[in-house]
Coordinates of C-alpha atoms and ligand atoms in Angstrom, one line a residue:
M5 CA 9.3 28.6 17.4
R6 CA 6.9 25.3 16.3
K7 CA 9.2 22.2 18.6
R8 CA 10.5 20.0 17.0
L9 CA 9.8 16.6 18.5
L10 CA 11.7 14.1 15.4
S11 CA 15.0 13.6 15.2
Q12 CA 16.4 14.4 11.8
K13 CA 16.8 10.7 10.7
I14 CA 13.5 10.3 11.6
E15 CA 11.7 12.9 10.0
K16 CA 13.8 11.7 6.6
A17 CA 13.0 8.2 7.1
L18 CA 8.6 9.2 7.8
N19 CA 9.6 11.5 4.4
A20 CA 11.1 9.0 2.7
Q21 CA 8.1 6.5 3.1
M22 CA 4.9 9.1 2.5
T23 CA 6.2 9.3 -0.8
R24 CA 6.3 5.2 -1.0
E25 CA 2.9 5.6 -0.6
A26 CA 2.2 8.3 -3.0
D27 CA 4.2 5.9 -5.2
A28 CA 2.3 2.7 -4.1
A29 CA -1.2 4.8 -5.1
Q30 CA 0.9 5.5 -8.6
F31 CA 1.4 2.0 -8.8
Y32 CA -2.4 0.7 -7.6
L33 CA -4.0 3.4 -10.2
S34 CA -1.7 1.7 -13.0
V35 CA -2.1 -1.8 -13.0
G36 CA -6.0 -1.1 -12.0
S37 CA -6.1 1.1 -15.4
W38 CA -5.0 -1.9 -17.1
A39 CA -7.4 -4.3 -15.6
E40 CA -9.7 -1.7 -17.1
V41 CA -9.0 -2.8 -20.2
Q42 CA -9.1 -6.1 -19.7
G43 CA -12.8 -6.0 -19.4
F44 CA -11.8 -6.4 -15.6
E45 CA -14.0 -4.1 -13.9
G46 CA -14.5 -5.8 -10.6
I47 CA -10.5 -5.9 -10.4
A48 CA -10.1 -2.5 -11.5
T49 CA -13.1 -1.0 -8.4
F50 CA -11.0 -3.2 -6.2
L51 CA -7.4 -1.3 -7.3
Y52 CA -9.0 1.8 -7.4
G53 CA -10.4 1.4 -4.0
H54 CA -6.1 0.7 -3.4
V55 CA -5.4 4.2 -4.7
Q56 CA -7.8 5.8 -2.2
E57 CA -6.3 3.8 0.5
E58 CA -2.5 4.0 -0.1
R59 CA -3.3 8.3 -0.3
G60 CA -4.7 7.6 2.9
H61 CA -1.2 6.1 4.5
M62 CA 0.4 8.8 2.6
M63 CA -2.2 11.4 4.8
K64 CA -1.5 10.4 7.8
L65 CA 2.7 10.2 7.3
L66 CA 1.9 13.9 6.0
K67 CA -0.2 15.2 9.3
F68 CA 2.0 13.0 11.5
I69 CA 5.9 14.1 10.6
N70 CA 3.7 18.1 10.3
Q71 CA 2.3 17.4 14.1
R72 CA 5.2 16.4 15.7
G73 CA 7.5 20.1 14.0
G74 CA 8.9 18.4 11.4
H75 CA 8.0 18.9 7.7
G76 CA 6.0 17.0 5.3
K77 CA 8.0 17.1 2.0
V78 CA 5.9 16.4 -1.4
E79 CA 8.5 14.7 -3.4
P80 CA 8.5 13.2 -7.6
L81 CA 7.1 9.8 -7.7
A82 CA 8.9 7.6 -10.1
K83 CA 7.0 6.1 -12.5
A84 CA 4.7 3.4 -13.1
P85 CA 5.4 -0.1 -13.7
A86 CA 5.0 -1.5 -17.4
D87 CA 1.5 -3.5 -18.1
P88 CA 1.8 -6.7 -16.2
K89 CA 1.7 -9.5 -18.8
T90 CA -1.4 -11.7 -16.9
L91 CA -4.0 -11.3 -13.9
K92 CA -1.5 -13.5 -12.3
E93 CA 1.6 -11.1 -13.0
L94 CA -0.2 -8.4 -11.7
F95 CA -0.9 -10.3 -8.3
E96 CA 2.7 -11.1 -7.6
W97 CA 3.5 -8.0 -8.4
V98 CA 1.4 -7.0 -5.7
L99 CA 2.1 -9.2 -3.2
T100 CA 5.8 -8.1 -4.2
H101 CA 5.4 -4.8 -3.7
E102 CA 3.5 -5.3 -0.3
M103 CA 6.2 -7.2 1.4
E104 CA 8.8 -4.7 0.4
N105 CA 6.7 -1.9 2.2
S106 CA 5.8 -4.3 5.1
R107 CA 10.5 -4.3 5.8
Q108 CA 10.3 -0.4 4.9
I109 CA 8.5 0.1 7.5
N110 CA 9.4 -2.5 9.6
A111 CA 13.1 -0.5 9.2
I112 CA 11.5 2.8 10.8
V113 CA 10.0 0.8 13.4
D114 CA 13.6 -0.1 14.6
M115 CA 14.8 2.6 14.0
C116 CA 12.2 4.2 16.5
L117 CA 13.6 1.5 19.4
R118 CA 17.1 2.3 18.9
E119 CA 16.5 5.9 18.9
K120 CA 14.4 5.3 22.2
D121 CA 11.7 7.4 20.1
Y122 CA 8.1 5.6 21.6
P123 CA 6.0 8.3 20.4
T124 CA 6.5 7.5 16.7
F125 CA 6.5 3.7 17.3
N126 CA 3.0 3.5 18.6
F127 CA 2.1 5.5 15.8
L128 CA 4.3 3.1 13.5
Q129 CA 2.2 0.1 14.7
W130 CA -1.1 0.9 12.7
F131 CA 0.9 0.6 9.5
V132 CA 2.1 -2.7 11.0
A133 CA -1.4 -4.1 11.9
E134 CA -2.2 -2.5 8.3
Q135 CA 0.7 -4.5 6.5
L136 CA -0.3 -7.7 7.6
E137 CA -3.8 -7.5 6.2
E138 CA -2.2 -6.2 3.1
E139 CA 0.1 -9.1 3.0
A140 CA -2.7 -11.4 3.9
L141 CA -5.1 -10.0 1.1
A142 CA -2.3 -10.3 -1.4
T143 CA -1.5 -13.9 -0.7
K144 CA -5.2 -14.7 -1.5
L145 CA -5.2 -13.9 -4.2
L146 CA -2.6 -14.6 -5.9
D147 CA -3.7 -18.4 -4.3
K148 CA -7.4 -17.8 -5.5
M149 CA -5.3 -16.7 -9.5
S150 CA -3.0 -20.3 -9.4
V151 CA -6.4 -22.0 -8.1
I152 CA -8.4 -20.8 -11.1
G153 CA -5.4 -20.9 -13.9
E154 CA -5.6 -18.1 -15.9
D155 CA -3.1 -19.9 -18.0
K156 CA -5.2 -22.6 -19.1
G157 CA -8.2 -20.1 -20.3
N158 CA -10.4 -20.7 -17.6
K159 CA -12.8 -17.9 -18.2
G160 CA -16.1 -19.0 -16.1
G161 CA -13.2 -19.2 -13.3
L162 CA -11.5 -15.8 -14.0
Y163 CA -15.0 -13.3 -14.7
E164 CA -16.2 -15.4 -10.8
F165 CA -13.3 -13.7 -9.7
D166 CA -13.9 -10.6 -10.9
Q167 CA -16.8 -10.2 -9.0
D168 CA -15.6 -11.6 -5.6
I169 CA -12.9 -9.5 -6.0
A170 CA -15.3 -6.2 -5.9
G171 CA -17.2 -7.8 -2.8
M172 CA -13.7 -7.2 -1.6
H173 CA -12.9 -3.5 -2.7
D174 CA -16.3 -3.3 -0.5
A175 CA -15.7 -5.2 3.1
E176 CA -12.1 -3.2 3.0
Q177 CA -13.8 -0.5 3.0
S178 CA -16.9 -1.6 5.9
R179 CA -13.7 -2.3 7.5
G180 CA -12.0 1.0 8.2
A181 CA -8.9 0.5 5.9
D182 CA -8.7 4.2 4.9
P183 CA -7.2 5.9 7.9
S184 CA -8.0 9.9 6.5
Ligands
LIG2 FE1 0.2 1.6 2.4 FE2 -0.5 -1.0 0.3 O1 0.2 -0.2 1.9

């Protein structure tokens, strides 16, 4: 019989986080598709790259739960959001989404400390560091959108941004963001 090394409470919390990462992949897929049909191929490439990252996060959690004697459960996914009205709105959603994800991860970290589950606490440090990067990136993108002034019809600026962001995706890949 496999030895259970996770409390039921922590296993449940990790499973819920695994589903949130899968939901995040759906979110990025949905907004990436919207960006692509608007003609923003660079932004779409960046967002599709994030789909793979979120799936990597999901797999990382599933493997950990199973290795610790639990069961990584695949649950139904949330409905993808309606399409954003503007690129600025899209990047606002990205930032809100990542901040909420950080909040959820931090709550599990806190739970691990209270339960003295140090292996899971240690495992989650990777996610804490990752969220720091993701929030910083989302903030930077939103700042760039404000500078460009999408609402002022700055088409040249948007074109340049679209080109730049594809490069950001390459940079993210090379820093080894995908843990799978
Ligand atoms: Fe898995 Fe974007 O956090």
